[in-house]
Amino acid sequence: MYGKKVKLRIIFISSVFITLILSVYIILKLLDDNIVYFKSPTEIKKLSDIDKKKIRVGGMVKKDSINFEKESISFIITDFKNDLAVTFSGSVPNLFQEEKGVVAEGFLKDQNFFVADKILAKHDENYMPPEVSKSLGN
Amino acid sequence: MLFKLIEKNKNIITSPTFKKIIIILFIICLTLGLFEALILSPSDYLQSDAVRIMYVHVPAAWISLSIFSIIAILSLGILIFKNKNFVIIAKSLAPSGFIFNLIALVTGSIWGKPTWGTWWAWDPRITSMLVLFLFYSLYLLSWRIFDKQKAINISSCLALIGVINVPIIKYSVNWWATLHQPSSIKILSGSAIHSSMLTPLFLMTASFALFSVLIFLMKYNTELIKLKNKGLNRL
């Protein structure tokens, strides 16, 4: 149907393309740990040694866990398997709420205690008007 | 298929009437869309009025991704079959895709500040979108920098390399832990966006798509005129 040259081009371009996809796949696989924006409390528990590097931890803010103290806020990040206590001094974003997603950036003191210097609120994929949210019982 | 259709109906597509119809449709969709997005649609239960940024952000991202995919498919045709018409179509599609990519990045940043608490995060979704932006820039630059045949080859290669990034953007939110929320609209399981917010979203998508078609037509006509003036039958 097609000429010999066209066939050769199809084979060549597809092999280049497949090679590229494979190499991108391998690179992404190798970098997996560094691509994630945050780690979950369970992953923190699995860490064998705590290094001094800055990390991000994410999950849900546990219900009734937010404590406003004089100059700091403390709360618990949970992934419903493991918990991690966090303290932070500074202002939190508007969407920071109990039972909503959160990402904390800072330093790990030990496997159960995290000192954050930045708090980001994570929004989920649900969008709805307030009335609908109320009728769902939130 | 679609491209054969474009080739056959070249005269209709380049005619001023067709352009006028697109302009009228675009204005209707945009007015209805903006009216729905800014006035009729409700505010969100969590983020209140910041949700209205989504009606620009999401359609812009959709359009820029689709345009890049189309350019990549055309580029495959250019490299394999040396189709000359594909060259002009791909070249004319790029500017609107580039602009919508930029709009998606900027509006995302404006939305991120009040909701997440940061303008920018090196999160997989945002970073891969930035990579797409770089590919768009390189694609557009390659047409300016290189001579005719060289530009055709280099830009097509760039599009083919860059298209690997498209599925990465799409699935980044599922593969890795990201700050960016996962997709709200899935083909199989319906939408996590309330139906009252879907109307403005789809109207804005339609108007952005029509806008891209409009810019494409203008650019396509200019390219054809350029070719005619040079008196070249070949590219």
Short mmCIF file of C-alpha atoms in Angstrom, two decimals:
data_model
loop_
_atom_site.label_atom_id
_atom_site.label_comp_id
_atom_site.label_asym_id
_atom_site.label_seq_id
_atom_site.Cartn_x
_atom_site.Cartn_y
_atom_site.Cartn_z
CA MET A 1 0.00 0.00 0.00
CA TYR A 2 2.72 2.45 0.99
CA GLY A 3 6.14 2.78 -0.58
CA LYS A 4 9.26 1.21 0.88
CA LYS A 5 10.57 4.54 2.19
CA VAL A 6 7.32 5.28 4.01
CA LYS A 7 7.35 1.84 5.63
CA LEU A 8 10.95 2.36 6.77
CA ARG A 9 10.02 5.73 8.24
CA ILE A 10 7.06 4.22 10.12
CA ILE A 11 9.28 1.51 11.63
CA PHE A 12 12.05 3.95 12.50
CA ILE A 13 9.82 6.59 14.10
CA SER A 14 7.85 4.02 16.09
CA SER A 15 11.02 2.42 17.44
CA VAL A 16 12.41 5.83 18.43
CA PHE A 17 9.08 6.62 20.08
CA ILE A 18 8.95 3.33 22.00
CA THR A 19 12.54 3.81 23.17
CA LEU A 20 11.69 7.30 24.39
CA ILE A 21 8.59 6.10 26.26
CA LEU A 22 10.56 3.28 27.88
CA SER A 23 13.33 5.63 29.01
CA VAL A 24 10.84 8.15 30.39
CA TYR A 25 9.08 5.31 32.20
CA ILE A 26 12.33 4.07 33.74
CA ILE A 27 13.37 7.57 34.79
CA LEU A 28 9.99 8.20 36.43
CA LYS A 29 10.12 4.80 38.19
CA LEU A 30 13.58 5.54 39.56
CA LEU A 31 12.58 9.00 40.73
CA ASP A 32 9.29 7.81 42.20
CA ASP A 33 10.17 8.72 45.79
CA ASN A 34 11.19 12.22 44.81
CA ILE A 35 8.29 12.99 42.49
CA VAL A 36 5.65 12.67 45.20
CA TYR A 37 4.80 16.02 46.68
CA PHE A 38 4.31 14.67 50.20
CA LYS A 39 4.65 11.52 52.27
CA SER A 40 1.89 9.94 54.32
CA PRO A 41 2.18 9.24 58.08
CA THR A 42 2.47 5.52 57.27
CA GLU A 43 5.48 6.17 55.05
CA ILE A 44 7.00 8.29 57.84
CA LYS A 45 6.59 5.37 60.26
CA LYS A 46 8.51 3.14 57.87
CA LEU A 47 11.53 5.49 57.75
CA SER A 48 14.50 3.83 59.39
CA ASP A 49 16.44 6.98 60.15
CA ILE A 50 15.31 10.53 60.53
CA ASP A 51 17.46 12.95 58.60
CA LYS A 52 17.63 16.68 58.94
CA LYS A 53 16.26 17.39 55.47
CA LYS A 54 13.08 19.34 54.99
CA ILE A 55 10.15 17.10 54.05
CA ARG A 56 6.42 17.36 53.41
CA VAL A 57 3.80 15.27 55.11
CA GLY A 58 0.22 15.07 53.93
CA GLY A 59 -3.08 13.53 54.91
CA MET A 60 -6.30 14.42 56.65
CA VAL A 61 -6.55 16.63 59.71
CA LYS A 62 -7.91 14.32 62.40
CA LYS A 63 -11.32 15.23 63.85
CA ASP A 64 -11.20 17.29 67.06
CA SER A 65 -7.43 17.37 66.97
CA ILE A 66 -6.80 21.06 66.26
CA ASN A 67 -5.52 22.91 69.31
CA PHE A 68 -4.97 26.63 69.24
CA GLU A 69 -2.34 27.58 71.80
CA LYS A 70 -0.86 30.96 72.53
CA GLU A 71 1.56 31.19 69.67
CA SER A 72 1.15 27.93 67.86
CA ILE A 73 -1.32 25.46 66.46
CA SER A 74 -1.06 21.76 66.99
CA PHE A 75 -3.03 19.10 65.18
CA ILE A 76 -2.80 15.50 64.03
CA ILE A 77 -2.35 14.39 60.42
CA THR A 78 -3.82 10.99 59.73
CA ASP A 79 -4.09 8.64 56.78
CA PHE A 80 -6.56 6.49 58.76
CA LYS A 81 -3.80 3.97 59.51
CA ASN A 82 -1.18 6.03 61.27
CA ASP A 83 -1.10 9.42 62.93
CA LEU A 84 1.50 12.15 63.16
CA ALA A 85 1.40 15.08 65.57
CA VAL A 86 2.26 18.46 64.06
CA THR A 87 2.96 21.85 65.60
CA PHE A 88 3.09 25.05 63.64
CA SER A 89 3.35 28.73 64.42
CA GLY A 90 2.04 31.07 61.80
CA SER A 91 -1.10 31.66 59.83
CA VAL A 92 -2.96 28.80 58.17
CA PRO A 93 -4.84 29.01 54.84
CA ASN A 94 -8.62 29.48 54.89
CA LEU A 95 -9.33 25.95 53.81
CA PHE A 96 -7.41 24.44 56.71
CA GLN A 97 -10.14 22.51 58.54
CA GLU A 98 -10.76 19.32 60.42
CA GLU A 99 -11.36 16.28 58.24
CA LYS A 100 -9.93 18.07 55.21
CA GLY A 101 -6.68 17.47 53.37
CA VAL A 102 -3.51 19.18 54.51
CA VAL A 103 0.16 19.25 53.54
CA ALA A 104 2.74 20.33 56.13
CA GLU A 105 6.28 21.31 55.21
CA GLY A 106 9.01 21.19 57.84
CA PHE A 107 11.23 18.94 59.89
CA LEU A 108 10.64 15.62 61.53
CA LYS A 109 11.73 15.52 65.18
CA ASP A 110 10.95 11.86 65.71
CA GLN A 111 8.59 9.36 64.13
CA ASN A 112 5.55 10.82 65.89
CA PHE A 113 6.32 14.49 66.00
CA PHE A 114 6.66 17.01 63.20
CA VAL A 115 7.51 20.70 63.38
CA ALA A 116 6.04 22.50 60.38
CA ASP A 117 7.12 25.86 59.04
CA LYS A 118 4.50 25.98 56.29
CA ILE A 119 0.95 24.65 56.07
CA LEU A 120 -0.87 24.13 52.77
CA ALA A 121 -4.51 23.16 52.48
CA LYS A 122 -5.28 20.39 50.02
CA HIS A 123 -8.57 20.71 48.20
CA ASP A 124 -10.34 17.55 47.09
CA GLU A 125 -12.10 16.96 43.78
CA ASN A 126 -15.60 17.71 45.10
CA TYR A 127 -17.30 20.92 44.14
CA MET A 128 -20.83 21.74 45.30
CA PRO A 129 -22.98 24.61 46.50
CA PRO A 130 -23.32 25.10 50.31
CA GLU A 131 -26.95 23.86 50.36
CA VAL A 132 -25.98 20.52 48.81
CA SER A 133 -23.12 20.16 51.27
CA LYS A 134 -25.51 20.80 54.17
CA SER A 135 -28.02 18.24 52.93
CA LEU A 136 -25.22 15.70 52.73
CA GLY A 137 -24.72 16.24 56.44
CA ASN A 138 -21.41 18.11 56.50
CA MET B 1 -10.52 11.38 8.69
CA LEU B 2 -10.99 14.84 10.10
CA PHE B 3 -7.92 16.08 8.28
CA LYS B 4 -9.07 14.65 4.98
CA LEU B 5 -12.31 16.51 5.58
CA ILE B 6 -10.35 19.72 6.18
CA GLU B 7 -8.38 19.19 3.00
CA LYS B 8 -11.47 18.54 0.88
CA ASN B 9 -13.38 21.49 2.26
CA LYS B 10 -10.49 23.93 2.18
CA ASN B 11 -12.58 26.47 0.29
CA ILE B 12 -15.41 26.40 2.80
CA ILE B 13 -13.04 26.62 5.76
CA THR B 14 -11.13 29.58 4.40
CA SER B 15 -14.30 31.41 3.40
CA PRO B 16 -15.29 34.52 5.37
CA THR B 17 -18.82 33.16 6.01
CA PHE B 18 -17.45 30.19 7.92
CA LYS B 19 -15.36 32.53 10.04
CA LYS B 20 -18.38 34.71 10.75
CA ILE B 21 -20.42 31.71 11.90
CA ILE B 22 -17.60 30.71 14.28
CA ILE B 23 -17.37 34.29 15.63
CA ILE B 24 -21.12 34.42 16.29
CA LEU B 25 -21.13 31.00 17.99
CA PHE B 26 -18.11 32.04 20.05
CA ILE B 27 -19.75 35.25 21.24
CA ILE B 28 -22.97 33.41 22.17
CA CYS B 29 -21.11 30.68 24.08
CA LEU B 30 -18.84 33.16 25.84
CA THR B 31 -21.68 35.46 26.96
CA LEU B 32 -23.81 32.57 28.19
CA GLY B 33 -20.78 30.92 29.78
CA LEU B 34 -19.61 34.06 31.58
CA PHE B 35 -23.16 34.84 32.73
CA GLU B 36 -23.52 31.31 34.11
CA ALA B 37 -20.03 31.28 35.62
CA LEU B 38 -20.12 34.68 37.29
CA ILE B 39 -23.79 35.19 38.20
CA LEU B 40 -26.03 32.13 37.97
CA SER B 41 -23.78 29.39 39.29
CA PRO B 42 -23.58 28.95 43.08
CA SER B 43 -20.43 29.51 45.11
CA ASP B 44 -18.66 26.49 46.55
CA TYR B 45 -19.26 25.21 50.10
CA LEU B 46 -15.56 25.36 50.95
CA GLN B 47 -13.81 27.82 48.69
CA SER B 48 -16.84 30.13 48.11
CA ASP B 49 -16.28 32.40 45.09
CA ALA B 50 -12.77 31.16 44.32
CA VAL B 51 -14.47 28.24 42.55
CA ARG B 52 -15.27 30.58 39.66
CA ILE B 53 -11.60 30.52 38.65
CA MET B 54 -12.15 26.85 37.76
CA TYR B 55 -14.43 27.87 34.86
CA VAL B 56 -11.40 29.39 33.15
CA HIS B 57 -8.65 27.16 34.50
CA VAL B 58 -10.06 23.73 33.65
CA PRO B 59 -11.26 24.49 30.08
CA ALA B 60 -7.95 26.21 29.31
CA ALA B 61 -6.01 23.16 30.48
CA TRP B 62 -8.26 20.79 28.52
CA ILE B 63 -7.91 22.81 25.32
CA SER B 64 -4.14 23.19 25.58
CA LEU B 65 -3.72 19.43 26.11
CA SER B 66 -6.02 18.52 23.21
CA ILE B 67 -4.32 20.96 20.85
CA PHE B 68 -0.90 19.55 21.70
CA SER B 69 -2.17 16.01 21.07
CA ILE B 70 -3.59 17.05 17.68
CA ILE B 71 -0.29 18.73 16.76
CA ALA B 72 1.56 15.52 17.69
CA ILE B 73 -0.72 13.35 15.54
CA LEU B 74 -0.28 15.78 12.62
CA SER B 75 3.48 15.76 13.18
CA LEU B 76 3.51 11.99 12.87
CA GLY B 77 1.76 12.42 9.51
CA ILE B 78 4.29 15.09 8.52
CA LEU B 79 7.31 12.93 9.34
CA ILE B 80 5.96 9.74 7.77
CA PHE B 81 3.90 10.86 4.78
CA LYS B 82 5.43 14.32 4.21
CA ASN B 83 1.92 15.74 4.03
CA LYS B 84 2.24 19.44 3.23
CA ASN B 85 -1.19 20.50 4.37
CA PHE B 86 -0.60 18.99 7.82
CA VAL B 87 2.39 21.29 8.19
CA ILE B 88 0.26 24.42 7.87
CA ILE B 89 -2.51 23.01 10.10
CA ALA B 90 -0.08 22.04 12.88
CA LYS B 91 1.73 25.36 12.69
CA SER B 92 -1.55 27.31 12.83
CA LEU B 93 -2.87 25.36 15.83
CA ALA B 94 0.10 26.00 18.08
CA PRO B 95 -0.42 29.67 19.14
CA SER B 96 -3.85 29.16 20.75
CA GLY B 97 -2.70 26.02 22.54
CA PHE B 98 0.28 27.95 23.89
CA ILE B 99 -1.90 30.80 25.14
CA PHE B 100 -4.37 28.44 26.85
CA ASN B 101 -1.49 26.61 28.51
CA LEU B 102 -0.25 29.94 29.87
CA ILE B 103 -3.78 30.84 31.04
CA ALA B 104 -4.09 27.48 32.84
CA LEU B 105 -0.80 28.04 34.66
CA VAL B 106 -1.60 31.64 35.64
CA THR B 107 -5.18 31.03 36.78
CA GLY B 108 -4.03 27.94 38.68
CA SER B 109 -1.54 30.08 40.51
CA ILE B 110 -4.18 32.72 41.30
CA TRP B 111 -6.48 29.96 42.62
CA GLY B 112 -3.68 28.30 44.58
CA LYS B 113 -2.94 31.33 46.73
CA PRO B 114 -6.33 31.62 48.50
CA THR B 115 -7.08 27.87 48.64
CA TRP B 116 -3.76 26.07 49.12
CA GLY B 117 -1.91 29.01 50.60
CA THR B 118 0.82 29.15 47.98
CA TRP B 119 1.28 30.59 44.50
CA TRP B 120 3.44 27.76 43.26
CA ALA B 121 4.24 24.21 44.31
CA TRP B 122 6.64 21.78 42.65
CA ASP B 123 3.95 19.18 42.50
CA PRO B 124 3.89 16.58 39.68
CA ARG B 125 0.76 18.00 37.97
CA ILE B 126 1.99 21.58 38.02
CA THR B 127 5.55 20.71 37.03
CA SER B 128 4.44 18.52 34.12
CA MET B 129 2.16 21.34 32.94
CA LEU B 130 5.19 23.65 33.04
CA VAL B 131 7.10 21.12 30.94
CA LEU B 132 4.27 21.19 28.38
CA PHE B 133 4.56 24.99 28.37
CA LEU B 134 8.29 24.69 27.62
CA PHE B 135 7.53 22.29 24.76
CA TYR B 136 4.98 24.71 23.33
CA SER B 137 7.56 27.52 23.55
CA LEU B 138 10.24 25.42 21.86
CA TYR B 139 7.75 24.33 19.18
CA LEU B 140 6.82 27.93 18.37
CA LEU B 141 10.45 29.06 18.51
CA SER B 142 11.63 26.33 16.15
CA TRP B 143 9.39 27.78 13.41
CA ARG B 144 11.02 31.17 13.85
CA ILE B 145 14.64 30.10 14.17
CA PHE B 146 15.14 27.47 11.49
CA ASP B 147 14.70 27.52 7.73
CA LYS B 148 11.70 25.92 6.05
CA GLN B 149 12.50 22.19 5.76
CA LYS B 150 14.62 22.14 8.92
CA ALA B 151 11.86 23.86 10.89
CA ILE B 152 9.30 21.31 9.72
CA ASN B 153 11.45 18.38 10.86
CA ILE B 154 12.59 19.86 14.16
CA SER B 155 9.15 21.09 15.21
CA SER B 156 7.54 17.75 14.36
CA CYS B 157 10.16 15.88 16.40
CA LEU B 158 9.57 18.27 19.32
CA ALA B 159 5.82 17.64 19.16
CA LEU B 160 6.35 13.87 19.15
CA ILE B 161 8.72 14.00 22.11
CA GLY B 162 6.45 16.40 23.98
CA VAL B 163 3.35 14.28 23.55
CA ILE B 164 4.83 11.67 25.92
CA ASN B 165 4.24 14.31 28.59
CA VAL B 166 0.49 14.49 27.89
CA PRO B 167 -0.50 11.19 29.58
CA ILE B 168 1.90 12.07 32.40
CA ILE B 169 -0.03 15.31 32.98
CA LYS B 170 -3.35 13.47 32.79
CA TYR B 171 -2.45 10.68 35.24
CA SER B 172 0.03 12.55 37.47
CA VAL B 173 -2.69 13.07 40.06
CA ASN B 174 -3.40 9.33 40.22
CA TRP B 175 0.18 8.02 40.08
CA TRP B 176 1.73 10.23 42.74
CA ALA B 177 0.74 12.05 45.90
CA THR B 178 0.07 15.55 44.64
CA LEU B 179 -1.13 18.81 46.09
CA HIS B 180 -3.33 19.21 43.03
CA GLN B 181 -6.73 17.52 43.40
CA PRO B 182 -7.55 14.47 41.25
CA SER B 183 -9.83 14.83 38.22
CA SER B 184 -13.42 15.63 39.12
CA ILE B 185 -14.88 14.48 35.84
CA LYS B 186 -14.27 10.87 34.92
CA ILE B 187 -15.72 9.24 31.86
CA LEU B 188 -16.80 6.06 33.66
CA SER B 189 -17.82 7.18 37.13
CA GLY B 190 -19.49 10.52 36.50
CA SER B 191 -18.65 13.88 37.99
CA ALA B 192 -17.67 15.05 41.46
CA ILE B 193 -18.72 18.54 40.44
CA HIS B 194 -22.32 19.46 41.22
CA SER B 195 -24.52 19.68 38.12
CA SER B 196 -25.22 23.41 38.65
CA MET B 197 -21.48 24.00 38.20
CA LEU B 198 -21.15 21.82 35.13
CA THR B 199 -23.19 24.04 32.78
CA PRO B 200 -20.80 27.01 32.99
CA LEU B 201 -17.82 24.65 32.81
CA PHE B 202 -18.96 23.11 29.53
CA LEU B 203 -20.11 26.44 28.05
CA MET B 204 -16.70 27.94 28.79
CA THR B 205 -15.00 24.89 27.27
CA ALA B 206 -17.10 25.30 24.13
CA SER B 207 -16.28 28.99 23.87
CA PHE B 208 -12.54 28.37 24.38
CA ALA B 209 -12.64 25.65 21.73
CA LEU B 210 -14.42 28.02 19.31
CA PHE B 211 -11.86 30.70 20.11
CA SER B 212 -9.07 28.26 19.23
CA VAL B 213 -10.80 27.46 15.95
CA LEU B 214 -11.05 31.18 15.22
CA ILE B 215 -7.36 31.84 15.89
CA PHE B 216 -6.54 28.72 13.88
CA LEU B 217 -8.54 29.98 10.88
CA MET B 218 -6.84 33.38 10.97
CA LYS B 219 -3.39 31.84 11.20
CA TYR B 220 -4.21 29.23 8.55
CA ASN B 221 -5.35 31.91 6.10
CA THR B 222 -2.23 33.97 6.71
CA GLU B 223 -0.04 30.96 6.05
CA LEU B 224 -1.88 30.24 2.80
CA ILE B 225 -1.50 33.86 1.68
CA LYS B 226 2.19 33.77 2.59
CA LEU B 227 2.63 30.71 0.39
CA LYS B 228 0.78 32.31 -2.51
CA ASN B 229 2.81 35.52 -2.30
CA LYS B 230 6.04 33.62 -2.42
CA GLY B 231 4.80 31.97 -5.56
CA LEU B 232 5.77 28.62 -4.18
CA ASN B 233 3.80 25.50 -4.75
CA ARG B 234 6.04 23.58 -2.44
CA LEU B 235 6.72 24.39 1.17
#
